[in-house]
Structures are given as C-alpha cells and as structure tokens.
Tab-separated table of C-alpha atoms in Angstrom:
chain	number	residue	atom	x	y	z
A	683	SER	CA	0.000	0.000	0.000
A	684	VAL	CA	2.919	2.343	0.663
A	685	LEU	CA	4.315	1.653	-2.794
A	686	LEU	CA	0.940	2.274	-4.411
A	687	ALA	CA	0.528	5.492	-2.432
A	688	GLY	CA	3.857	6.659	-3.809
A	689	LEU	CA	2.894	5.725	-7.342
A	690	ASP	CA	-0.391	7.532	-7.012
A	691	ILE	CA	1.196	10.941	-7.585
A	692	VAL	CA	2.690	9.907	-10.934
A	693	ARG	CA	0.275	10.163	-13.843
A	694	ASP	CA	0.479	9.253	-17.496
A	695	PRO	CA	-0.396	11.902	-20.126
A	696	GLY	CA	-4.015	10.755	-20.075
A	697	GLY	CA	-4.342	11.457	-16.355
A	698	THR	CA	-4.444	7.822	-15.200
A	699	THR	CA	-2.317	7.106	-12.124
A	700	LEU	CA	0.258	4.335	-12.241
A	701	ALA	CA	-1.487	2.872	-9.189
A	702	GLU	CA	-4.697	2.591	-11.197
A	703	LEU	CA	-2.846	0.974	-14.086
A	704	ALA	CA	-1.178	-1.505	-11.724
A	705	ALA	CA	-4.482	-2.292	-10.005
A	706	ASP	CA	-6.166	-2.925	-13.350
A	707	LYS	CA	-3.432	-5.358	-14.356
A	708	VAL	CA	-3.623	-7.208	-11.034
A	709	ALA	CA	-7.417	-7.354	-11.208
A	710	ALA	CA	-7.355	-8.653	-14.769
A	711	ARG	CA	-4.867	-11.347	-13.803
A	712	VAL	CA	-6.974	-12.457	-10.837
A	713	ASP	CA	-10.160	-12.548	-12.884
A	714	ALA	CA	-8.395	-14.532	-15.616
A	715	GLN	CA	-8.413	-17.595	-13.324
A	716	VAL	CA	-12.152	-18.078	-13.900
A	717	VAL	CA	-14.042	-19.288	-16.950
A	718	PRO	CA	-17.070	-16.965	-16.760
A	719	GLY	CA	-20.424	-18.671	-16.956
A	720	VAL	CA	-22.495	-21.521	-15.551
A	721	HIS	CA	-20.835	-24.941	-15.451
A	722	ALA	CA	-22.399	-28.349	-14.832
A	723	LEU	CA	-20.719	-30.085	-11.885
A	724	ASP	CA	-19.602	-33.676	-11.451
A	725	ALA	CA	-20.312	-35.539	-8.222
A	726	ALA	CA	-16.933	-37.291	-8.390
A	727	THR	CA	-14.610	-34.280	-8.464
A	728	LEU	CA	-14.436	-30.506	-8.615
A	729	VAL	CA	-11.387	-29.036	-10.354
A	730	LYS	CA	-10.640	-25.610	-11.800
A	731	PHE	CA	-12.595	-25.159	-14.989
A	732	LYS	CA	-9.606	-23.470	-16.597
A	733	ASP	CA	-7.454	-26.557	-15.923
A	734	SER	CA	-10.108	-29.061	-16.969
A	735	GLY	CA	-11.061	-27.266	-20.175
A	736	SER	CA	-14.674	-27.010	-19.063
A	737	THR	CA	-16.798	-24.678	-21.141
A	738	PRO	CA	-19.768	-22.784	-19.707
A	739	LEU	CA	-23.301	-23.661	-20.710
A	740	THR	CA	-24.853	-21.015	-22.927
A	741	THR	CA	-28.305	-22.144	-21.814
A	742	LEU	CA	-29.236	-24.808	-19.309
A	743	PRO	CA	-31.521	-27.488	-20.756
A	744	ALA	CA	-35.226	-26.707	-20.501
A	745	SER	CA	-35.721	-29.908	-18.516
A	746	ALA	CA	-33.439	-28.497	-15.817
A	747	GLY	CA	-36.071	-25.895	-15.056
A	748	ALA	CA	-39.059	-28.205	-15.337
A	749	ASP	CA	-37.894	-31.206	-13.342
A	750	GLY	CA	-37.143	-29.518	-10.017
A	751	PRO	CA	-34.969	-26.874	-8.340
A	752	LEU	CA	-31.414	-26.186	-9.489
A	753	LEU	CA	-28.549	-26.052	-6.997
A	754	VAL	CA	-25.953	-23.417	-7.901
A	755	PHE	CA	-22.668	-22.722	-6.063
A	756	ILE	CA	-21.384	-19.115	-6.172
A	757	HIS	CA	-17.824	-18.334	-5.029
A	758	GLY	CA	-16.366	-15.140	-3.566
A	759	THR	CA	-13.679	-12.543	-4.243
A	760	PHE	CA	-10.206	-13.525	-5.505
A	761	SER	CA	-11.489	-17.060	-5.948
A	762	ASN	CA	-13.088	-19.529	-8.342
A	763	SER	CA	-15.538	-22.394	-7.915
A	764	ALA	CA	-12.885	-25.049	-7.260
A	765	ASN	CA	-10.920	-22.988	-4.741
A	766	ALA	CA	-14.070	-22.092	-2.855
A	767	PHE	CA	-15.842	-25.458	-2.752
A	768	SER	CA	-13.463	-28.328	-3.672
A	769	LYS	CA	-12.881	-29.290	-0.026
A	770	LEU	CA	-16.569	-30.168	0.211
A	771	TRP	CA	-15.961	-32.699	-2.578
A	772	GLN	CA	-12.682	-33.928	-1.047
A	773	GLN	CA	-13.661	-34.168	2.612
A	774	HIS	CA	-17.393	-34.912	2.398
A	775	PRO	CA	-17.956	-36.993	-0.748
A	776	GLN	CA	-20.980	-38.694	0.796
A	777	ARG	CA	-22.616	-35.304	1.381
A	778	VAL	CA	-21.912	-34.305	-2.221
A	779	ALA	CA	-23.357	-37.592	-3.479
A	780	SER	CA	-26.537	-37.010	-1.476
A	781	LEU	CA	-26.862	-33.509	-2.945
A	782	PHE	CA	-26.566	-34.834	-6.484
A	783	THR	CA	-29.172	-37.487	-5.683
A	784	HIS	CA	-31.540	-34.963	-4.122
A	785	TYR	CA	-31.214	-32.560	-7.058
A	786	ALA	CA	-31.167	-35.363	-9.653
A	787	GLY	CA	-27.846	-34.107	-11.027
A	788	ARG	CA	-29.068	-30.521	-11.453
A	789	VAL	CA	-25.990	-29.104	-9.709
A	790	TYR	CA	-24.050	-26.182	-11.188
A	791	ALA	CA	-21.496	-23.494	-10.372
A	792	LEU	CA	-21.266	-19.888	-11.458
A	793	ASP	CA	-17.639	-19.051	-12.246
A	794	HIS	CA	-17.420	-15.273	-12.407
A	795	PRO	CA	-14.949	-12.366	-12.331
A	796	THR	CA	-14.963	-10.642	-8.945
A	797	LEU	CA	-12.748	-7.588	-9.433
A	798	MET	CA	-13.591	-6.309	-12.913
A	799	ALA	CA	-17.357	-6.931	-12.748
A	800	SER	CA	-20.068	-6.038	-10.242
A	801	PRO	CA	-22.241	-8.567	-8.371
A	802	ILE	CA	-25.088	-7.281	-10.570
A	803	ALA	CA	-23.190	-8.223	-13.741
A	804	ASN	CA	-22.433	-11.625	-12.198
A	805	ALA	CA	-26.118	-12.180	-11.415
A	806	LEU	CA	-27.014	-11.246	-14.988
A	807	LEU	CA	-24.465	-13.771	-16.273
A	808	LEU	CA	-26.244	-16.537	-14.329
A	809	ALA	CA	-29.726	-15.337	-15.314
A	810	GLN	CA	-28.859	-15.427	-19.014
A	811	ALA	CA	-28.150	-19.173	-18.805
A	812	LEU	CA	-31.239	-20.115	-16.797
A	813	PRO	CA	-34.118	-22.013	-18.413
A	814	GLN	CA	-37.718	-20.861	-18.310
A	815	GLY	CA	-39.362	-21.336	-14.932
A	816	ALA	CA	-36.146	-22.143	-13.051
A	817	HIS	CA	-36.325	-22.476	-9.273
A	818	LEU	CA	-32.963	-21.721	-7.674
A	819	HIS	CA	-31.288	-22.972	-4.523
A	820	LEU	CA	-28.003	-21.106	-4.015
A	821	VAL	CA	-24.951	-21.939	-1.898
A	822	THR	CA	-22.642	-18.946	-1.628
A	823	HIS	CA	-19.379	-17.881	-0.041
A	824	SER	CA	-18.335	-14.320	0.784
A	825	ARG	CA	-19.102	-11.918	-2.087
A	826	GLY	CA	-21.108	-14.682	-3.753
A	827	GLY	CA	-23.792	-13.875	-1.194
A	828	LEU	CA	-24.157	-10.420	-2.725
A	829	VAL	CA	-24.716	-12.018	-6.137
A	830	ALA	CA	-27.418	-14.194	-4.580
A	831	GLU	CA	-29.043	-11.192	-2.904
A	832	VAL	CA	-29.203	-9.308	-6.206
A	833	LEU	CA	-30.808	-12.364	-7.828
A	834	ALA	CA	-33.319	-12.852	-5.021
A	835	ARG	CA	-34.360	-9.199	-4.882
A	836	ALA	CA	-34.634	-8.856	-8.649
A	837	ALA	CA	-36.592	-12.105	-9.002
A	838	ALA	CA	-39.041	-11.012	-6.298
A	839	ASN	CA	-39.318	-7.450	-7.614
A	840	PRO	CA	-38.428	-7.422	-11.340
A	841	GLU	CA	-39.470	-3.791	-11.819
A	842	MET	CA	-37.432	-2.665	-8.776
A	843	LYS	CA	-40.470	-0.900	-7.326
A	844	GLY	CA	-39.601	0.899	-4.099
A	845	GLU	CA	-35.863	0.199	-4.412
A	846	ASP	CA	-33.492	3.147	-3.874
A	847	LEU	CA	-31.075	2.903	-6.786
A	848	ARG	CA	-29.494	6.362	-6.481
A	849	ASP	CA	-26.135	5.056	-5.303
A	850	PHE	CA	-25.760	2.715	-8.283
A	851	SER	CA	-23.856	3.841	-11.366
A	852	ALA	CA	-25.662	4.271	-14.672
A	853	ALA	CA	-24.139	1.011	-15.931
A	854	GLU	CA	-25.255	-0.834	-12.789
A	855	GLN	CA	-28.767	0.553	-13.115
A	856	ARG	CA	-28.901	-0.665	-16.721
A	857	ASP	CA	-27.757	-4.123	-15.612
A	858	LEU	CA	-30.347	-4.162	-12.813
A	859	LYS	CA	-33.095	-3.262	-15.262
A	860	ALA	CA	-31.935	-5.960	-17.693
A	861	LEU	CA	-31.710	-8.482	-14.848
A	862	GLY	CA	-35.220	-7.734	-13.595
A	863	GLU	CA	-36.696	-7.947	-17.089
A	864	LEU	CA	-34.940	-11.238	-17.814
A	865	LEU	CA	-35.901	-12.884	-14.518
A	866	GLY	CA	-39.483	-11.682	-14.954
A	867	GLN	CA	-39.721	-13.018	-18.507
A	868	LYS	CA	-38.278	-16.377	-17.466
A	869	GLN	CA	-40.359	-16.471	-14.255
A	870	VAL	CA	-37.312	-17.401	-12.189
A	871	ARG	CA	-37.777	-17.975	-8.458
A	872	VAL	CA	-35.034	-17.929	-5.833
A	873	GLU	CA	-36.318	-20.296	-3.146
A	874	ARG	CA	-33.327	-20.914	-0.866
A	875	VAL	CA	-30.016	-19.184	-0.207
A	876	VAL	CA	-27.142	-20.317	1.990
A	877	ARG	CA	-24.733	-17.459	2.704
A	878	VAL	CA	-21.376	-18.137	4.348
A	879	ALA	CA	-19.279	-15.128	5.461
A	880	CYS	CA	-21.191	-12.719	3.239
A	881	PRO	CA	-20.321	-8.989	3.559
A	882	ALA	CA	-24.049	-8.252	3.832
A	883	ARG	CA	-23.506	-4.547	4.597
A	884	GLY	CA	-21.135	-4.122	1.668
A	885	THR	CA	-17.361	-4.002	1.429
A	886	LEU	CA	-14.844	-1.284	0.645
A	887	LEU	CA	-12.965	-3.804	-1.487
A	888	ALA	CA	-15.929	-4.303	-3.799
C-alpha cells in the first residue's frame, strides 16, 4: 500500500495514475483464473474449470427448469468455484453424493470475475443461462452472497419498485433493469439461499 501510495502521484499523459494501471493489471490477472459462466458439476470431483477445459453452458436445458430446483454454487472474491468449494468434494464426498441425488444431477457453479465486474453483472451472467421457470437454490461464499441477494431481490421485484437505486452507477442501473426484465420473462424464483461469510452490509474492497 505504501508503494501504491507513492505511485499515485505519478500520472500518465491521459491522467491515469500508475497505481490505477497496476491495479487494473492485477485485477485482470486475478479474474483470468475463472471461466465466466455456468458450469455443470460432477459428483466425483471438482477441479478448476480453466485446468479441466470445461466450457460454460450457454443455456441450461429446458428440462433443468421443469424437473425440479437447481442447486448453484457461487464463489467469492479472488477465488473460483474449485478454490471455494473443492474441499466439500474432497472431505465430504458422501454429502456431495446425497446432494446430487436430491437434485437429480441438477448441480451447477457460477464461475465469475470478482474484481472487474459487479455482483449485478455476475447475477445477470447466471440469469442469461437459466431455463424458463427455473427455481434456484443457491450456496454462496463471501461476495457470492451479494450475487445471490441481487438475484433474489430482482426475481421477487423485477421492476425494482420501491428500491433506492441512487447510489448505483448508470451502468449498474442498466444491468439491474436488464436483470429484472430477464428474470421476470423467465419467471425465475429464488427459493433458498445459503450465505457463508457474506459482507451483507457491503465491502470497501468491492
């Protein structure tokens, strides 16, 4: 932080501080560890999608929305799905197997950038892949809980009636509007949310 404070007084001709340039590069490198999108999970193992070559699902199959609730894992800041949840697979395989049985294999993870995108943009990324009539059960860690809260509030109130959006940027307000419209059109319901260590009152880092 001392080094960045020193760099902060040096600007390029465009007015951008070297600290801002350095932060952007670090953030981009951190976010590059994820493969953005919704990924189907395997009961046997959970590895980094970037290492396994997993590709995100553009759209979940329609049957996934019709046959019962979907379980989606959402990781937190500086992380990815495997780093956040792989110990559940490693240390409690019987619990994972029971989850896959209960949800009939409808178990997914949202891999998402956490430094270069807002929780609203992350929620929109998940919503775009959801089938019509999806019912969601979400398991979240840290900042992932904010993504879940955005989803839950937008699904329950697609038109954002009564919400105070003044502190959101113009881009965030556009994403919120798009999210509400999409969840309303698809008739998505968020039924259950598990939040672990969520910064529910916000975070200076975000």
